[in-house]
Short mmCIF file of C-alpha atoms and ligand atoms in Angstrom, two decimals:
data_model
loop_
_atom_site.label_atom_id
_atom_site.label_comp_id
_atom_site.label_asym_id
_atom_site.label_seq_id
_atom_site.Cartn_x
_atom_site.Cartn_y
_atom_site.Cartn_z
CA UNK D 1 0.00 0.00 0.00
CA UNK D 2 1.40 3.10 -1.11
CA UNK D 3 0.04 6.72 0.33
CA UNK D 4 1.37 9.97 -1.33
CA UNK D 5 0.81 13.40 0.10
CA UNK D 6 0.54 16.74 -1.21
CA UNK D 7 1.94 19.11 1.44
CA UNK D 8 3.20 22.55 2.30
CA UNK D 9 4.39 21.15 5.51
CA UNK D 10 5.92 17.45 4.79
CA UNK D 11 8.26 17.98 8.20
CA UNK D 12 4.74 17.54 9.85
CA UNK D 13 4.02 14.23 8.18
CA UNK D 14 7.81 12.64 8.35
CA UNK D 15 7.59 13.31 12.06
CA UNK D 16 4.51 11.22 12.71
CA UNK D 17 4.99 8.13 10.40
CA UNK D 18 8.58 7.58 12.22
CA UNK D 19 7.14 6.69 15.28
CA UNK D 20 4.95 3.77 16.58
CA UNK D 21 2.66 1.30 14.76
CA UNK D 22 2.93 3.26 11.00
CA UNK D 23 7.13 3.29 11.17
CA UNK D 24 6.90 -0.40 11.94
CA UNK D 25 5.37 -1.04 8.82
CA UNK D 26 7.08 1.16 7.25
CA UNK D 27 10.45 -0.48 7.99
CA UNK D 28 8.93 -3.62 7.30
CA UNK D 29 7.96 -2.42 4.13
CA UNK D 30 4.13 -3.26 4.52
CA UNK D 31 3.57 0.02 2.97
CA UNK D 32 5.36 3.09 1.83
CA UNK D 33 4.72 7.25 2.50
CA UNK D 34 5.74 9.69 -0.34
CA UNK D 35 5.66 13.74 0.67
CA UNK D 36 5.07 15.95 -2.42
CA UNK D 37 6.30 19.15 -1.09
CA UNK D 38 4.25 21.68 -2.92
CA UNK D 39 6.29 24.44 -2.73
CA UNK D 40 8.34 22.45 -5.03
CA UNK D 41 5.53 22.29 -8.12
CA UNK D 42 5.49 26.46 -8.46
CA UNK D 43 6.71 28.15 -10.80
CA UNK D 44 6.78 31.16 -8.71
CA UNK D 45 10.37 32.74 -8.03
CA UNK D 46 9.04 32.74 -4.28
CA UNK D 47 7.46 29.83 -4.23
CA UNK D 48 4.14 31.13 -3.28
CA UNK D 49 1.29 28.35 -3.52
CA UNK D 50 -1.19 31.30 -2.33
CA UNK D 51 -2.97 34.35 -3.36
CA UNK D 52 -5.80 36.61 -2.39
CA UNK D 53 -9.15 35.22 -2.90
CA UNK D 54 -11.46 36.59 -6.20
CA UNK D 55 -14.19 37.96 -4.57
CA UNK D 56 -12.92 39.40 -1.60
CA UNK D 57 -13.09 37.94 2.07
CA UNK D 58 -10.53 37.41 4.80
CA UNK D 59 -7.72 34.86 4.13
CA UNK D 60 -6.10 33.16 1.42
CA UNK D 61 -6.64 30.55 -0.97
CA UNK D 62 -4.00 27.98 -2.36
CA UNK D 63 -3.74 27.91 -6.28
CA UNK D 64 -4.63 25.11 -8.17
CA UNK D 65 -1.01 24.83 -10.08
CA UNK D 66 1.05 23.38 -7.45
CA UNK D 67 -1.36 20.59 -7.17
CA UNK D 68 -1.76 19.83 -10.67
CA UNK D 69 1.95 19.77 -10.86
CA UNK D 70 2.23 17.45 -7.98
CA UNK D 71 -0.33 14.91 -9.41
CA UNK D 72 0.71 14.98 -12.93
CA UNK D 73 4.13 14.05 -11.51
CA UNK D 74 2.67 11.35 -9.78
CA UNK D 75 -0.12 10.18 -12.70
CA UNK D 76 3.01 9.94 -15.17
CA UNK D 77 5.39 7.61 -12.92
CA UNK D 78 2.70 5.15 -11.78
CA UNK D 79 -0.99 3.79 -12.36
CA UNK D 80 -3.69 5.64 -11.65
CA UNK D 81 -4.47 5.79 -7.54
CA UNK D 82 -7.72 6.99 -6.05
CA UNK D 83 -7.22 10.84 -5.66
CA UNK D 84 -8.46 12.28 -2.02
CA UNK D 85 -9.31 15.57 -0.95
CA UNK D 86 -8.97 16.63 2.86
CA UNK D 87 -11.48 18.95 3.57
CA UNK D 88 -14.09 19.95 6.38
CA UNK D 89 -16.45 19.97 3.10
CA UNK D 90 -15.56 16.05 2.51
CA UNK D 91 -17.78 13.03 3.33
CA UNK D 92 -17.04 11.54 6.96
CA UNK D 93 -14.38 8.95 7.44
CA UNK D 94 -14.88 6.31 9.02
CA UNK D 95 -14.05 2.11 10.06
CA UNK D 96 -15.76 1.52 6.93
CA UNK D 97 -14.36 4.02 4.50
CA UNK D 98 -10.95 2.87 6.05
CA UNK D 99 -11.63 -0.86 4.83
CA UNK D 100 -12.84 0.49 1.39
CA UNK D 101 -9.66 2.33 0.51
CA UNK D 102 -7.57 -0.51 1.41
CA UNK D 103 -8.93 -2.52 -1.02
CA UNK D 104 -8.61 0.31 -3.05
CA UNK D 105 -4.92 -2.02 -2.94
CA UNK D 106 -2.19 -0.31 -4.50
CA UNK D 107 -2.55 2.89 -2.37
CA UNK D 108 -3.89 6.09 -2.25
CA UNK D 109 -3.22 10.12 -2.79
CA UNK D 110 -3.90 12.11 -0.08
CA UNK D 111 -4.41 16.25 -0.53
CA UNK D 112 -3.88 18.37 2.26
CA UNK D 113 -5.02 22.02 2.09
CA UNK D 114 -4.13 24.91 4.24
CA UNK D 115 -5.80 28.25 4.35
CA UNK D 116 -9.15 29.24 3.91
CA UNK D 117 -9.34 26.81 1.46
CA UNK D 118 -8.06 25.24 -2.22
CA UNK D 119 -9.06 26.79 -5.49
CA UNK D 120 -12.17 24.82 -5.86
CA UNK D 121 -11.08 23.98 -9.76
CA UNK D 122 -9.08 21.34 -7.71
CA UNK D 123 -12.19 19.20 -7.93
CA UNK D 124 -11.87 18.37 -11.80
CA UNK D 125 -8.46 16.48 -9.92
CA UNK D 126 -10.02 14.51 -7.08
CA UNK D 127 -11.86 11.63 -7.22
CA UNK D 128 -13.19 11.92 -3.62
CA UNK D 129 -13.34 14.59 -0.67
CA UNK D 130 -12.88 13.68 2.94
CA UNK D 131 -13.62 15.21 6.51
CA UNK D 132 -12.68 13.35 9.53
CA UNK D 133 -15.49 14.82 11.58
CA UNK D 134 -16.95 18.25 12.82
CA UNK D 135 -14.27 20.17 14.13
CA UNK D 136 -12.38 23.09 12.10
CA UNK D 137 -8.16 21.66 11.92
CA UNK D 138 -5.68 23.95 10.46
CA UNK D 139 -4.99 21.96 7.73
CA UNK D 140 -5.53 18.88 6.10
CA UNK D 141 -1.91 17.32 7.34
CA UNK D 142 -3.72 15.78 10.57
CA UNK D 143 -6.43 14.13 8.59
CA UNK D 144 -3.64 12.39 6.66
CA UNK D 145 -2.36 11.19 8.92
CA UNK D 146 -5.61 9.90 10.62
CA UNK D 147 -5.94 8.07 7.44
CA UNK D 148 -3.16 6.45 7.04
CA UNK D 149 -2.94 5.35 10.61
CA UNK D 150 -6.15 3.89 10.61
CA UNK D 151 -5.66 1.83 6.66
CA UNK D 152 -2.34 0.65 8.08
CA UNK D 153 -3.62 -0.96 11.23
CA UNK D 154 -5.85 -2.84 8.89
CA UNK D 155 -3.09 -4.56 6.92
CA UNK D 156 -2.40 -8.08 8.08
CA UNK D 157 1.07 -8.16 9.81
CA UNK D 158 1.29 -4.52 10.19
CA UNK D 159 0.47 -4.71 13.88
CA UNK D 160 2.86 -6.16 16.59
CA UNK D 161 0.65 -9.78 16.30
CA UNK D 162 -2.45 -10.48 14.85
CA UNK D 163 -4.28 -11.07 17.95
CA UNK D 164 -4.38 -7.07 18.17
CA UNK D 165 -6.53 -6.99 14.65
CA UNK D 166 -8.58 -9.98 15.63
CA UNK D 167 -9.16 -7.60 18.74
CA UNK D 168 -9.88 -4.25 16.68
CA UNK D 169 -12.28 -6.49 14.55
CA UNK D 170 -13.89 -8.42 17.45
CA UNK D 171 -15.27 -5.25 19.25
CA UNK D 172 -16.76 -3.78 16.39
CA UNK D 173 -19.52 -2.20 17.43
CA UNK D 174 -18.98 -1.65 20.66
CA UNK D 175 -16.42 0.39 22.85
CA UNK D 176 -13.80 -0.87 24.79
CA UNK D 177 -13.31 -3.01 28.12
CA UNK D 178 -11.04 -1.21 30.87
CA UNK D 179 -7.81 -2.51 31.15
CA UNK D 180 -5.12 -3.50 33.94
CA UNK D 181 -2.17 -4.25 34.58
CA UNK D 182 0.66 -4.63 38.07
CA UNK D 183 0.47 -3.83 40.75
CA UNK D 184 -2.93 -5.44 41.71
CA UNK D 185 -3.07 -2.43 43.80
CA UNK D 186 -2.56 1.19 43.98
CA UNK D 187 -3.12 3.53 46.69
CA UNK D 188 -6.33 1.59 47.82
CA UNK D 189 -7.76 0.64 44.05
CA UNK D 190 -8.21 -2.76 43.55
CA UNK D 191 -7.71 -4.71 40.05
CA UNK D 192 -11.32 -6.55 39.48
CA UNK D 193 -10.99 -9.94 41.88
CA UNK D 194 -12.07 -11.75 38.63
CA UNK D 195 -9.23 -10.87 35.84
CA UNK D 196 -6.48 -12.93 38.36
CA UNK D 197 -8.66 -15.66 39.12
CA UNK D 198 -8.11 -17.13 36.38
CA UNK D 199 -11.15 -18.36 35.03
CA UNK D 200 -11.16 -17.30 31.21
CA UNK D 201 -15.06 -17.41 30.93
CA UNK D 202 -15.41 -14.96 33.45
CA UNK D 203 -13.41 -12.94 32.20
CA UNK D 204 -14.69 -12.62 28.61
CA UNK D 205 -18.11 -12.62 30.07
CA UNK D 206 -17.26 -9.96 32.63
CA UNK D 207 -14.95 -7.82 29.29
CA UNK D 208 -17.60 -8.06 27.21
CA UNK D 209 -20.33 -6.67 30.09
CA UNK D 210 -17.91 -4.08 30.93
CA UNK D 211 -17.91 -3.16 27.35
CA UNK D 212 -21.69 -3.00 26.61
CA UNK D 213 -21.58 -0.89 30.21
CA UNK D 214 -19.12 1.59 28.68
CA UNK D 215 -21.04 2.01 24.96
CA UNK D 216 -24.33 2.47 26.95
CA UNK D 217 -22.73 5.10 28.95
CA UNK D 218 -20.90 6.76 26.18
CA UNK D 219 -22.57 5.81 23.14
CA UNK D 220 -25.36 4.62 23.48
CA UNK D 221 -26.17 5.11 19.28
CA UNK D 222 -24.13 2.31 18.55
CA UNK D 223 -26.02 0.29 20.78
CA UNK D 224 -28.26 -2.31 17.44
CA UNK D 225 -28.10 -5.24 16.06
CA UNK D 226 -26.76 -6.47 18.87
CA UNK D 227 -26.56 -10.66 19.56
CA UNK D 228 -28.95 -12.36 21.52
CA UNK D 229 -25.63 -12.85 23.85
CA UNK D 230 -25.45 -9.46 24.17
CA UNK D 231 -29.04 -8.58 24.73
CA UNK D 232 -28.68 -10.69 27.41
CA UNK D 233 -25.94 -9.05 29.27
CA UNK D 234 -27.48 -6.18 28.33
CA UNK D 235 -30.26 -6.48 29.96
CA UNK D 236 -29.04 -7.97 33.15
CA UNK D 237 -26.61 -4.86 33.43
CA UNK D 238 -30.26 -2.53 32.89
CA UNK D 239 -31.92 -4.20 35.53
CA UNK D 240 -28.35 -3.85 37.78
CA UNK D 241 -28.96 -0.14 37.11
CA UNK D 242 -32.22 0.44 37.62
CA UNK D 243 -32.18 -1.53 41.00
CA UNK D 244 -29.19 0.80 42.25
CA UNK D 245 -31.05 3.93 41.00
CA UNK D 246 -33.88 2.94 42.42
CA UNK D 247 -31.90 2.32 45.81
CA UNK D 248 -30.54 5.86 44.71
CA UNK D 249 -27.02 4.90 44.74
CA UNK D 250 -26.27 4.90 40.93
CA UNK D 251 -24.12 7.73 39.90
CA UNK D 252 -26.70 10.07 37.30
CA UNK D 253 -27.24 9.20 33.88
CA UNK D 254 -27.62 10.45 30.83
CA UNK D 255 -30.13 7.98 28.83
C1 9D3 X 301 -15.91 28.65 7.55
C2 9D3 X 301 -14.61 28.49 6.89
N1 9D3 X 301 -13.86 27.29 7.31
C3 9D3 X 301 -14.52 26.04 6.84
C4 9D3 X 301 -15.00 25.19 7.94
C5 9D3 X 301 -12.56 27.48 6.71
C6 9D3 X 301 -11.62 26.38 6.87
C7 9D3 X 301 -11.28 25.90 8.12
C8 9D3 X 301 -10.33 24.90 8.26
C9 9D3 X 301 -11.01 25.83 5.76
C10 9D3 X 301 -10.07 24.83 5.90
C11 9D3 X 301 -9.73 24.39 7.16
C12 9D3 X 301 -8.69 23.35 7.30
N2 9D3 X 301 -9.27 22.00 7.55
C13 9D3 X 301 -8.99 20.97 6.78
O1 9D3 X 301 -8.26 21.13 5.81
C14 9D3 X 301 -9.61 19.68 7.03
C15 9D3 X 301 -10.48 19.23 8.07
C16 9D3 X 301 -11.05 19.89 9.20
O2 9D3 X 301 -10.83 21.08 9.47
N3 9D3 X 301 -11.88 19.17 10.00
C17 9D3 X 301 -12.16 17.85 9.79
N4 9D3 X 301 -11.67 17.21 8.75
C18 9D3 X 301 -10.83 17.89 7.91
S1 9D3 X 301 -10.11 17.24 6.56
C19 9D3 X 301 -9.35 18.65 6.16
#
């Protein structure tokens, strides 16, 4: 899987994929990151990749020619790659769009604007436009990088063992269990008495209650579809609830 990126800021994006899961596979050569620094596809004696915007309004907005440059570069030295736009205008990311540009299978391009915005001519270049979610970034450098991080940690062998992506995939759907580790105790808390007894049932039965307990506190829209294991433990943590607010010793909630 190969990702290239349009950047003004490529020191941003060499500084993240050293590090952690993504320079792992990078070393192992799982997949490969290629910066297009755009300052380097202007003809401009300053290498300006901005200018005031027709119209009028605060701000600039980056020219068009520095990205065509980039991607012609990059259309004439390989096969054609899915072309994506970062941009709070985009569709939202998500688990699923992840899993549909990896089997996009050779790799992607990734855009990332800066300013008010990109001449909007840039869409006759893209073949799709991106947001990761409701919040205004400074760029679209971060959202690369979200990206990338979240394609490569679907790639078989990209993670420390597979167990972790059987993990990932297994609890789809709903958030996390908590998580400890030594000492068994610290400053009067307690690891639960039933992750060191030992008895692996209880445990996964207790991981996965602890699990539905944290979605229906959190996020409690992803709570469908849900197993008829799961409605079951479910439903005995409901009536657990309701029996301690009723005793009025459940902390408030907000369902
Ligand atoms: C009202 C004007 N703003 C639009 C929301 C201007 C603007 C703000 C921030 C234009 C560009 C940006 C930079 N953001 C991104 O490039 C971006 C982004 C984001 O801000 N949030 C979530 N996903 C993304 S993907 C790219």
């Amino acid at each position: 899987m190969k990702f290239e990126i349009l950047t003004i800021f490529p020191e941003v994006i060499e500084c993240y994929i050293k590090h952690g899961v993504v320079g792992k596979a990078l070393e192992k050569g799982i997949a490969e990151v290629k910066i297009y620094n755009l300052r380097n596809y202007t003809r401009d004696k300053h290498k300006k990749v901005d200018d005031y915007p027709y119209g009028g309004g605060v701000g600039m907005v980056m020219q068009i020619e520095p990205f065509y440059n980039a991607l012609k570069q990059i259309k004439k030295d390989r096969k054609p790659r899915k072309v994506i736009l970062l941009s709070p205008q985009g569709k939202r990311f998500t688990q699923g769009v992840a899993k549909d540009f990896l089997e996009e299978g050779k790799g992607i391009v990734l855009i990332c604007g800066r300013y008010e915005g990109i001449d909007d001519r840039i869409k006759t270049l893209i073949d799709e436009e991106i947001s990761i979610g409701d919040y205004v970034l400074s760029g679209g450098e971060l959202p690369a990088l979200v990206i990338i991080d979240s394609i490569l940690r679907l790639i078989p062998g990209a993670l420390g063992d597979d167990l972790s992506a059987k993990e990932d995939s297994f609890m789809k759907g709903v958030l996390d269990y908590p998580h400890y580790t030594r000492p068994d105790e610290f400053k009067g808390m307690r690891v639960p008495e039933v992750l060191i007894s030992g008895d692996h049932k209880k445990i996964a039965l207790w991981r996965r209650k602890e699990a539905l307990r944290s979605t229906l506190n959190s996020r409690p829209d992803l709570l469908k579809n849900l197993s008829t294991d799961d409605m079951k433990i479910l439903k005995e943590l409901c009536s657990e609830i309701n029996k301690k607010i009723l005793e009025g010793s459940h902390e408030p909630v907000n369902y």
